[in-house]
Coordinates of C-alpha atoms and ligand atoms in Angstrom, one line a residue:
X1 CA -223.9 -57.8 -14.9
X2 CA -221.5 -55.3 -13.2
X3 CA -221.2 -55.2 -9.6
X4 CA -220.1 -52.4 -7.0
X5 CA -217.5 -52.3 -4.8
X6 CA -218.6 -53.1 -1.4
X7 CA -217.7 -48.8 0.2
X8 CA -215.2 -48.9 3.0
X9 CA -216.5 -45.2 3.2
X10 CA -219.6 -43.1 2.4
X11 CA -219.0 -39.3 3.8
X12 CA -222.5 -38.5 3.5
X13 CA -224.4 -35.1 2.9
X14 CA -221.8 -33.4 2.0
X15 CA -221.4 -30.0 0.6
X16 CA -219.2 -31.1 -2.2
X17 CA -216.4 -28.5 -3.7
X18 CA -214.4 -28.8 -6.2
X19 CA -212.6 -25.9 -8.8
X20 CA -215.6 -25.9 -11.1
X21 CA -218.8 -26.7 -9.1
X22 CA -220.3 -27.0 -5.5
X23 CA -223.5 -29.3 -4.8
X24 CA -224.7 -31.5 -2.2
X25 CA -223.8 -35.2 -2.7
X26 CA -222.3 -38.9 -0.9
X27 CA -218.7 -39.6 -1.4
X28 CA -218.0 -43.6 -1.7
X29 CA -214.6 -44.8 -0.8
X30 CA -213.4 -48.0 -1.7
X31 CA -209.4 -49.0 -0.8
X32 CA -208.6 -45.2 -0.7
X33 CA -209.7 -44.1 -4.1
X34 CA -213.2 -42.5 -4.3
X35 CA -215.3 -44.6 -6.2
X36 CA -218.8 -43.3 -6.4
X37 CA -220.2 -39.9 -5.7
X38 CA -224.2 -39.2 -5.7
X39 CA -226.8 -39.2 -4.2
X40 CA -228.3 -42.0 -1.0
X41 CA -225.1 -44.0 -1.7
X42 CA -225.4 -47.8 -0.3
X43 CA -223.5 -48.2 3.4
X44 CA -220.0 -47.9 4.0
X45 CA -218.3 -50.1 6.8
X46 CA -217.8 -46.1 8.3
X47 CA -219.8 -43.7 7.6
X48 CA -219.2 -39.9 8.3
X49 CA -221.8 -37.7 8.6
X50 CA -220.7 -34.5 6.7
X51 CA -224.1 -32.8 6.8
X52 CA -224.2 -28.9 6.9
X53 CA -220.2 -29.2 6.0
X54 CA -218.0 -28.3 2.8
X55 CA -215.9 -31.0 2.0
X56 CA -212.9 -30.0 0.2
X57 CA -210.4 -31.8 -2.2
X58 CA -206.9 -32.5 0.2
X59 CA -204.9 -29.6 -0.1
X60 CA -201.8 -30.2 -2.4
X61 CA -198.6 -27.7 -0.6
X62 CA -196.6 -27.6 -4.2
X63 CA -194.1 -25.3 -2.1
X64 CA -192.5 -26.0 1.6
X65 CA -189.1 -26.8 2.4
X66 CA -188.7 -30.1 5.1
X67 CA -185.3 -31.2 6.4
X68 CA -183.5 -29.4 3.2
X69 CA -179.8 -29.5 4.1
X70 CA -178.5 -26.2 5.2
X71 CA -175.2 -24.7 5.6
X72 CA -174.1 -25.4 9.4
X73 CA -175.4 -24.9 12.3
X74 CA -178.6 -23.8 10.7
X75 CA -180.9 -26.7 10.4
X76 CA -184.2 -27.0 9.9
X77 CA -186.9 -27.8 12.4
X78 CA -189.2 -29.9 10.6
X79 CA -188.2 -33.2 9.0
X80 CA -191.1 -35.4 7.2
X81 CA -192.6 -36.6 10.3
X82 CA -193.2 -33.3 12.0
X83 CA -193.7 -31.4 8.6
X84 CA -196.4 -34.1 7.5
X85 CA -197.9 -34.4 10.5
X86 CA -198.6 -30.5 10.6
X87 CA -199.9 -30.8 7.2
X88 CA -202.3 -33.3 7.9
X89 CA -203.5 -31.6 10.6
X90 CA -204.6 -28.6 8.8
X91 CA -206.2 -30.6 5.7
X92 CA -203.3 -30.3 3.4
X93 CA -202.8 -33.9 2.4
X94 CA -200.0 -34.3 -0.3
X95 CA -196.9 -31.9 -0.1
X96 CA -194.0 -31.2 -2.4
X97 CA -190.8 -30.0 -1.1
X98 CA -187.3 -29.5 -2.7
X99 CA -184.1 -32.3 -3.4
X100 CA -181.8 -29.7 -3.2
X101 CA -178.8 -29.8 -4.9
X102 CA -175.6 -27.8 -3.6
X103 CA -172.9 -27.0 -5.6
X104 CA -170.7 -29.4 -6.7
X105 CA -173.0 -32.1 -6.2
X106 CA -174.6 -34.4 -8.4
X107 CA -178.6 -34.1 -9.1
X108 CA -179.1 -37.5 -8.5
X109 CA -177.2 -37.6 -5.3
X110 CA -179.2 -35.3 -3.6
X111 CA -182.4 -36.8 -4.7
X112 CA -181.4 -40.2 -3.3
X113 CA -180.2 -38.2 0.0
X114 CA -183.8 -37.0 0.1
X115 CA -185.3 -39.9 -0.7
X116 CA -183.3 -41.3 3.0
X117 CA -184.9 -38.4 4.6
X118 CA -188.3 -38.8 3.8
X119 CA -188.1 -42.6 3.8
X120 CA -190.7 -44.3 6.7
X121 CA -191.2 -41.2 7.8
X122 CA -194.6 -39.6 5.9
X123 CA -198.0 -38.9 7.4
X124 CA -199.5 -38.1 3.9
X125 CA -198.2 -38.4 0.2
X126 CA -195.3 -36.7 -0.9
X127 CA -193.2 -35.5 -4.2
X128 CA -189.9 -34.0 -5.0
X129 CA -189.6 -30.8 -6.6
X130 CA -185.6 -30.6 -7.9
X131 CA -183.4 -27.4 -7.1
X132 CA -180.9 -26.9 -9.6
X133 CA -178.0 -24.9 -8.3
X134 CA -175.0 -26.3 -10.7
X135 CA -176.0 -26.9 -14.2
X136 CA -173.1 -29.0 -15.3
X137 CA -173.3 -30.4 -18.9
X138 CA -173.3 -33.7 -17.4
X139 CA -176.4 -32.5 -15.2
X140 CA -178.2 -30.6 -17.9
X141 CA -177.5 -33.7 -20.5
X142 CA -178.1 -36.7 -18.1
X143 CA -179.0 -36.0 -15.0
X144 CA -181.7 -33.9 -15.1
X145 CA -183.6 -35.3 -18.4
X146 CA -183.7 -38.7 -16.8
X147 CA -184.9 -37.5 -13.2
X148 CA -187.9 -35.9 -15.5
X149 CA -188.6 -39.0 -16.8
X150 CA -188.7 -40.8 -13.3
X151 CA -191.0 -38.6 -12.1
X152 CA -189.3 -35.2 -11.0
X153 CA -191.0 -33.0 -13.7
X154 CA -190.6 -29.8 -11.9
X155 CA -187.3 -27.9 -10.9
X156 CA -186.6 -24.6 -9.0
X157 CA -183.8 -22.1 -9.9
X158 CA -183.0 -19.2 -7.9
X159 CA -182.1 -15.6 -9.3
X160 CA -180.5 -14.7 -5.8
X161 CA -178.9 -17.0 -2.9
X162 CA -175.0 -17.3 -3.6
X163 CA -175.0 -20.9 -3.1
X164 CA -178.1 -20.8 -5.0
X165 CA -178.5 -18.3 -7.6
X166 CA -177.8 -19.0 -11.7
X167 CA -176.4 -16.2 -13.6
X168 CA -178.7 -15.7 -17.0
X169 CA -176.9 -18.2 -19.2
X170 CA -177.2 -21.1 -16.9
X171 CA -181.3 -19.6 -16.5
X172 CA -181.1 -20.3 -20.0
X173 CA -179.8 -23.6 -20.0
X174 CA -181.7 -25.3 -17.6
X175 CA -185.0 -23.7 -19.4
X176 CA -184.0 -25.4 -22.4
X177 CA -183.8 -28.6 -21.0
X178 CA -187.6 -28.1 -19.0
X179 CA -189.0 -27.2 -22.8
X180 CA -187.6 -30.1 -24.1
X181 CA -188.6 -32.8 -21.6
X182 CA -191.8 -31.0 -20.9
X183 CA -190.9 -30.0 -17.2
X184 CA -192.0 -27.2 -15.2
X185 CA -189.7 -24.2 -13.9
X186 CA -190.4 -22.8 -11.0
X187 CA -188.2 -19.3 -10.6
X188 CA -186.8 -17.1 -7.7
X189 CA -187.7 -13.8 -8.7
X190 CA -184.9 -11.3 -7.0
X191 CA -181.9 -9.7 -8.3
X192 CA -179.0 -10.7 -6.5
X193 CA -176.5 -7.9 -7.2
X194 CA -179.0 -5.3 -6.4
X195 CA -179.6 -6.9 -2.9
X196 CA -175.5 -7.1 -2.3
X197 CA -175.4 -3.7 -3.3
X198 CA -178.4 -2.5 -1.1
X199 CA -177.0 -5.2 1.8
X200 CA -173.3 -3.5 1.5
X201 CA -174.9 0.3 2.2
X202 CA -177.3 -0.9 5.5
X203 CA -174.1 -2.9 6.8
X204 CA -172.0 0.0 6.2
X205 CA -174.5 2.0 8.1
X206 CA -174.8 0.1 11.2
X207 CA -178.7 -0.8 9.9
X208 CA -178.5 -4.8 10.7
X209 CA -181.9 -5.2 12.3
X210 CA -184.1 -7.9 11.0
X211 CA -186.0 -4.8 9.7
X212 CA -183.2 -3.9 7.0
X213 CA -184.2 -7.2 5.4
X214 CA -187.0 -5.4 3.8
X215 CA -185.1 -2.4 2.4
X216 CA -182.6 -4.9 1.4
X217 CA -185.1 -6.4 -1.2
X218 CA -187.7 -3.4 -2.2
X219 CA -190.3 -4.3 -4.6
X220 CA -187.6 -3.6 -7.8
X221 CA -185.3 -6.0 -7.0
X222 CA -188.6 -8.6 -7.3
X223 CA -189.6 -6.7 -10.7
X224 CA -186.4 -6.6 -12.2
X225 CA -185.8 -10.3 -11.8
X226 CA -189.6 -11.0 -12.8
X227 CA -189.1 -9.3 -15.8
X228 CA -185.7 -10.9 -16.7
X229 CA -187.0 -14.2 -16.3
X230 CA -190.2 -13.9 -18.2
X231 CA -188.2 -12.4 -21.1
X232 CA -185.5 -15.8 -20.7
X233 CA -188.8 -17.6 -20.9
X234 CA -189.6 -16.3 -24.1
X235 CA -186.1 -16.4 -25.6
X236 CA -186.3 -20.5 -25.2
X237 CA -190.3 -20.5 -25.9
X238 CA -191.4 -22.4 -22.0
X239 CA -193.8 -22.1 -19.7
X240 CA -192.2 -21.3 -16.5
X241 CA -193.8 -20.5 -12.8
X242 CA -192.9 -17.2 -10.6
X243 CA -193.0 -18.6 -6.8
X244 CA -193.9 -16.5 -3.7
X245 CA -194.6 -13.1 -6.0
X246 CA -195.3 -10.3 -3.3
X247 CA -197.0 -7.5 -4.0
X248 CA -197.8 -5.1 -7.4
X249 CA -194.6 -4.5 -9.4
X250 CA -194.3 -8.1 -10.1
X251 CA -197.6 -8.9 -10.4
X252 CA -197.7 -5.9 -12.9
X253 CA -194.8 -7.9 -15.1
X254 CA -196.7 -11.1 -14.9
X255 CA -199.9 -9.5 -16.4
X256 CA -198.4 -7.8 -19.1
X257 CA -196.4 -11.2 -20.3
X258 CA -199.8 -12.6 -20.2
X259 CA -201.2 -9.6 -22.2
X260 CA -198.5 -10.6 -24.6
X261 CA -199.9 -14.5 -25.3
X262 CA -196.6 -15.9 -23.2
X263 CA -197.2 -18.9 -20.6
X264 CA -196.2 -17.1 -17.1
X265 CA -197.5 -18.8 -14.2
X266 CA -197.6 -17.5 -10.7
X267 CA -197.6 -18.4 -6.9
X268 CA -198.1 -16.5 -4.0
X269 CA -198.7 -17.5 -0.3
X270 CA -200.1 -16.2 3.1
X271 CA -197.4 -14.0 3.9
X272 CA -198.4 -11.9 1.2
X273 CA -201.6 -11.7 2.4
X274 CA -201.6 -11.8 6.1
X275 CA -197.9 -9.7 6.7
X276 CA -196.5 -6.8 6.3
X277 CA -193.1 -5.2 6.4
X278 CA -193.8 -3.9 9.6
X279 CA -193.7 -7.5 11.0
X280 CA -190.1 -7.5 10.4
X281 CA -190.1 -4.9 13.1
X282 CA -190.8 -1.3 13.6
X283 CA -187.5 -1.0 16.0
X284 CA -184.4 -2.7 15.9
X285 CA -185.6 -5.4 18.1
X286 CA -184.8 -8.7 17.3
X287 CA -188.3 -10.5 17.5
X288 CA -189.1 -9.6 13.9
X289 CA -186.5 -12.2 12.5
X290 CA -189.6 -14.3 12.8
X291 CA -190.8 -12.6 9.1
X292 CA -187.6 -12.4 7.7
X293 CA -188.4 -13.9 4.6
X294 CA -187.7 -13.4 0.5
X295 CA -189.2 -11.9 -1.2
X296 CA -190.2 -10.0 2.6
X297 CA -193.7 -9.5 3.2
X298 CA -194.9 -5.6 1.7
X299 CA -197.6 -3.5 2.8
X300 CA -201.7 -3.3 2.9
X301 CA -201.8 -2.0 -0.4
X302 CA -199.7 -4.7 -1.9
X303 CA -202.0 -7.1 -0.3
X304 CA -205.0 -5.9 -2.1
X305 CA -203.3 -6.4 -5.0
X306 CA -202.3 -10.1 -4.2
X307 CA -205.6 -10.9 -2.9
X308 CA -207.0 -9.3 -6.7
X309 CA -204.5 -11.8 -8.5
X310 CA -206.2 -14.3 -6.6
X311 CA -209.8 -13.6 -7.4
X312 CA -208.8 -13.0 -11.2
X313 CA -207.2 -15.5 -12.2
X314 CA -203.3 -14.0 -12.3
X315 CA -202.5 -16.5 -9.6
X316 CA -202.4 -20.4 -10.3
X317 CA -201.3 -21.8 -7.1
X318 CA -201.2 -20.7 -3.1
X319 CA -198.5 -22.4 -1.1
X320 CA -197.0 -22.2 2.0
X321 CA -193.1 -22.1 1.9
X322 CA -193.4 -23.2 4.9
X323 CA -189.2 -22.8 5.8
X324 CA -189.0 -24.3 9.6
X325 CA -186.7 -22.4 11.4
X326 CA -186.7 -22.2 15.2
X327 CA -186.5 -18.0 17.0
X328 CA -184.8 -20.1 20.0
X329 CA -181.6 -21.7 20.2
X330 CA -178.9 -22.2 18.0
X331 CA -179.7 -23.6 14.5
X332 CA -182.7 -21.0 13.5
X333 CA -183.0 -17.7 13.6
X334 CA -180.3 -16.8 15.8
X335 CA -177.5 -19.2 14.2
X336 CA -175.1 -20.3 16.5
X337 CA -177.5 -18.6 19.6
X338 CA -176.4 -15.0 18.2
X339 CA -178.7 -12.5 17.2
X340 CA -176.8 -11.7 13.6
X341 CA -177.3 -9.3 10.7
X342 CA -180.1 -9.2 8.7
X343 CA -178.6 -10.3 5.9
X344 CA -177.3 -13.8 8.0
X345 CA -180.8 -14.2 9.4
X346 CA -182.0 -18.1 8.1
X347 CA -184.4 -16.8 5.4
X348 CA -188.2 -18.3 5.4
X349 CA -191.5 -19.1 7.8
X350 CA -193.8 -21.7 8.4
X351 CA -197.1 -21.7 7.2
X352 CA -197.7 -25.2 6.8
X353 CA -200.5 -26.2 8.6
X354 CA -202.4 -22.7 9.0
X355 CA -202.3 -22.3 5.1
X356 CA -205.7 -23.6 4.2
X357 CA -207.7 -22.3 7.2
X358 CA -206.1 -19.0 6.8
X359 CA -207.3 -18.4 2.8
X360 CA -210.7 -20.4 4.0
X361 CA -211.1 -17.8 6.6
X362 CA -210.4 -14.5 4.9
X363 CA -210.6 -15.6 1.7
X364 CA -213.8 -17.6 1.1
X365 CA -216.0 -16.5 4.5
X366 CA -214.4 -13.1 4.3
X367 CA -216.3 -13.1 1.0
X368 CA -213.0 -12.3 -1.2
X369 CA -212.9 -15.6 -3.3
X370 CA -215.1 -18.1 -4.2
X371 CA -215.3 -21.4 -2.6
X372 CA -214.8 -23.1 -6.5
X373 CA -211.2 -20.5 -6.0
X374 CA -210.0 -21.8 -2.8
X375 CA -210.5 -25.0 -4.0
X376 CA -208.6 -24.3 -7.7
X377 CA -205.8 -22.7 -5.9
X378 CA -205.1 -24.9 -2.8
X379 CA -205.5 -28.1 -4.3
X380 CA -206.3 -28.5 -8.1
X381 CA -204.3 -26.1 -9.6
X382 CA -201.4 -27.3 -7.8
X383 CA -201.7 -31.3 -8.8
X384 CA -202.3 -29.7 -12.6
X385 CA -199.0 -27.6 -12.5
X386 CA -197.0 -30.5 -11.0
X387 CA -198.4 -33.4 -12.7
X388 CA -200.6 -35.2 -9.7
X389 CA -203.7 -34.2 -11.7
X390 CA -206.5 -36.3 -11.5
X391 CA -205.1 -38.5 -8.8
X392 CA -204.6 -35.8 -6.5
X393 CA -206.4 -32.2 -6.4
X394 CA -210.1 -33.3 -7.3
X395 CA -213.3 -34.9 -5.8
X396 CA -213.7 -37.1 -9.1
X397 CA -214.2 -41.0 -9.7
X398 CA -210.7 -42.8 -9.6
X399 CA -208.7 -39.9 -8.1
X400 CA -207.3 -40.4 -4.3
X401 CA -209.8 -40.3 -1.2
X402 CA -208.0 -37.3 0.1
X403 CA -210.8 -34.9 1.3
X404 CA -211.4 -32.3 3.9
X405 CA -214.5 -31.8 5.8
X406 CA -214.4 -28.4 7.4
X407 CA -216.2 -26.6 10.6
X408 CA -216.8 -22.9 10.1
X409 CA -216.0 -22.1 13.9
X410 CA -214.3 -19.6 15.6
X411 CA -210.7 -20.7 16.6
X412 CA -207.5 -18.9 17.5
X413 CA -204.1 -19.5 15.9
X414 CA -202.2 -20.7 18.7
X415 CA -198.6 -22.4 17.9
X416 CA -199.2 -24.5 21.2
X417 CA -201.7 -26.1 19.5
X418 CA -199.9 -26.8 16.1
X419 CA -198.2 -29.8 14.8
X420 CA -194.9 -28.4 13.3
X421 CA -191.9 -28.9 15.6
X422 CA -191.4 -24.9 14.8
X423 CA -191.0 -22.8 18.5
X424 CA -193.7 -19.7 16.7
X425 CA -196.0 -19.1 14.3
X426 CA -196.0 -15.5 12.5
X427 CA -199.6 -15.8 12.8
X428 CA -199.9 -15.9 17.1
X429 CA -203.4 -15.1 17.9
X430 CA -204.9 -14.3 14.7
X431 CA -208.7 -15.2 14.4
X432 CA -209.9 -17.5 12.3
X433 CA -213.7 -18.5 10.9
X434 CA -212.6 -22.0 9.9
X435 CA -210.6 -25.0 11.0
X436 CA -210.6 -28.7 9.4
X437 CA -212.8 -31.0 11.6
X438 CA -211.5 -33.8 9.4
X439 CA -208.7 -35.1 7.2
X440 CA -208.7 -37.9 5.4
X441 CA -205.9 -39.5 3.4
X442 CA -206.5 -42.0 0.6
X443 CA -209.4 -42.4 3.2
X444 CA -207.7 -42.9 6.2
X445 CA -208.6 -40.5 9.5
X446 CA -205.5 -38.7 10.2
X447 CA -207.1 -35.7 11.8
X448 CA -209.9 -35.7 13.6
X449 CA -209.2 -33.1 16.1
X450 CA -206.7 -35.3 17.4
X451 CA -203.6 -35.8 14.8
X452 CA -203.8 -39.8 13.9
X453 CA -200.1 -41.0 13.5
X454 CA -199.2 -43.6 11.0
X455 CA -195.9 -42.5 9.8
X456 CA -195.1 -44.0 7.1
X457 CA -198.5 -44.3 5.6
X458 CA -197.4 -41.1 3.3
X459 CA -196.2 -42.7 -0.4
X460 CA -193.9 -41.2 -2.6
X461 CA -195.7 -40.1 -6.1
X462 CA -194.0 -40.1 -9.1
X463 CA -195.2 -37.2 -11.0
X464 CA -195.9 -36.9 -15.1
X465 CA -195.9 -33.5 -16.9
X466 CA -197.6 -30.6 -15.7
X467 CA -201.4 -30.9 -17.4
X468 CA -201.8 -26.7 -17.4
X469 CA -200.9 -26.6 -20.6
X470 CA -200.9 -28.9 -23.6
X471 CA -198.0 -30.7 -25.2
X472 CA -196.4 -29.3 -28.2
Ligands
LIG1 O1 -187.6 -16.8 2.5 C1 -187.9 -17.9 1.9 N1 -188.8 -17.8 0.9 N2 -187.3 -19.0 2.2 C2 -187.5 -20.2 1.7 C3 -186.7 -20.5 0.5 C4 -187.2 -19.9 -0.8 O2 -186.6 -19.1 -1.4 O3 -188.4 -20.3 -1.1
LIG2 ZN1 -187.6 -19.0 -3.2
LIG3 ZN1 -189.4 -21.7 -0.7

């Protein structure tokens, strides 16, 4: 005879989503894995009354950047305690920021730097994504095949960044090396000569406001690169992902590679949806180095087209790149305390904690995607891509107790109220129809409407090969 678990949890009557189906149902949680899900489920030793509510899968952030080490005196403001803890608080409940290598240093050096960062520190599960900024032979031969095999299946290369940015040859390389060990590249679309060029006129000009950032980077220097890197793609025959894609012109190149059989994937994230260039500033005030960020935020038109990539299906995962930088002081926005050229302004926002609520909101109440959507793109999508999938991303027997049960109430975005250790959000005041009234973590409270510390309590996971595709 086969016996039960005895639940530690039952969230009961609960609208249940997930990417394929929604339907009314009890979620049984035994040692912070879901173990049953039906229909009058036996007592847990807690119960949660979920009736009237959608309860989501966790969301999985597969792109934010937490105490990444920056050139000095920039630094950034969140580190895994803060950065988790904002996460948790707004029912995203695994997160997957960047080991960064810098030139010159070894692959495996910065991953065991990051690992000291993150260490004891956790609210919720975490991952590494790799960046690979010097692709020695020893790193391409070595390094980077056996940090695959550990667990680091997915690396991002830049197309822009000097400390950062891979000339097409090296593109090549490392693609070669994600083909063969069944990895996942994630590329910065931008082309970096086009933007020193462009950069070099506006200088010359006396145009440094944060507002230059945007003519600094039009759309073209986003297609050009887009283009360039789904044709290296094809050269070496791998899949490969286009993060934070802004507006038309890439989205344009992304559909046609897909028109043509070849496996492009794509991101985008709220700052496509929410911004504009005119956030950046429509004088040469300062305030708008909040936005500054690359590819820059476009215009309403381009964010029709973003929210259309969404609905149809061009657009496998939503992600924050949340990039904590304070507006005060001296190691943000204004390095040093100075209010600098646009091209020197600390590049990125946060978004960590408002991400879910803010595609909930508009996105699922404002009737533009499906609730089955939000749920694909936020959470299962993301643990496919990355290989987390079935642990994380899904309400399913055997995967993680990491679920969201949300109120559909009025709130205001208001940074005083948020858990990052950022001094602003980019989205001050904005209305919102939804807000998580719960978080759980492998079943554990740790929002409730009151953040519920445990640091620590996040694990590093060790991820396999993206499941989006099938092995050759
Ligand atoms: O401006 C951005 N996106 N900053 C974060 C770093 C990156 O390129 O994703
Ligand atoms: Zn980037
Ligand atoms: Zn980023």
């Amino acid at each position: 005879m086969t016996t039960t678990p005895p639940l530690d949890l039952v969230v009961r009557n609960a609208r249940i989503a997930t990417a394929s189906d929604c339907y009314d149902g009890d979620i049984g949680v035994h040692q912070g894995r879901v173990v049953q899900i039906g229909a009058s489920l036996p007592s847990g030793v807690r119960e949660v009354d979920a009736r009237g509510r959608v309860v989501t899968p966790g969301g999985v952030d597969a792109h934010c950047h937490l105490d990444q080490p920056m050139p000095a005196p920039v630094r950034m403001a969140d580190d895994f305690d803060t950065g988790t803890r904002s996460a948790a608080c707004g029912g995203t409940t695994t997160v997957i920021p960047f080991a960064a290598q810098h030139k010159g240093q070894s692959l495996r050096e910065a991953v065991d730097d990051y690992h000291r960062r993150a260490q004891g520190k956790a609210h919720v599960d975490y991952a590494f994504h790799l960046i690979v900024s010097d692709p020695t032979p020893h790193v391409l031969q070595h390094e980077l095949p056996a940090l695959i095999a550990e667990g680091y299946s997915s690396f991002k290369i830049y197309m822009t960044y000097d400390d950062l940015k891979l000339d097409d040859g090296q593109i090549l390389d490392v693609l070669s090396v994600a083909r063969e060990h069944g990895a996942m590249a994630m590329i910065h679309a931008e082309n970096a000569d086009c933007i020193e060029w462009l950069s070099r006129r506006l200088e010359a000009a006396g145009r440094v406001a944060p507002r230059f950032h945007a003519l600094a980077r039009p759309m073209l220097v986003e297609r050009e690169a887009t283009h360039r890197a789904i044709s290296l793609a094809e050269l070496v025959d791998v899949p490969i992902l286009i993060v934070h894609v802004s507006g038309k012109e890439a989205v344009e190149q992304i559909r046609w590679a897909r028109a043509h059989g070849l496996q492009i994937y794509a991101e985008t994230c709220p700052q496509y949806l929410f911004l504009t260039a005119e956030d950046l500033g429509l004088d040469d005030s300062y305030q708008g180095a909040r936005c500054v960020c690359s590819p820059p935020p476009r215009d309403q038109s381009n964010q029709e087209v973003i929210w259309n990539g969404l609905r149809d299906g061009l657009f496998t995962v939503f992600s924050s790149d949340h990039a904590p930088f304070n507006y005060d002081g001296t190691e943000g926005k204004r390095p040093a305390g100075e209010e600098v050229s646009f091209r020197h302004i600390p590049n990125g926002i946060p978004g960590l904690e408002t991400r879910m609520a803010l595609l909930y909101s508009e996105g699922v109440l404002g009737g533009r995607i499906t609730l089955e959507k939000f749920v694909e793109l936020t959470a299962t999508n993301p643990a496919k891509a990355y290989g987390l999938h079935p642990r994380k991303g899904s309400i399913s027997i055997g995967a993680d107790a990491d679920l969201v049960v949300w109120d559909e109430g009025e709130r205001v975005i208001r940074n005083s109220e948020l858990h990052h250790a950022v001094d602003y959000t980019p989205y001050e005041g904005r209305r919102l129809r939804a807000w998580p009234a719960l978080t759980l973590a492998r079943g554990e409270v740790v929002w409730d409407g009151q953040f519920q510390p445990r640091s620590g309590r996040g694990q590093f996971l060790a991820r396999k090969a993206p499941s989006l595709w099938s092995r050759r």
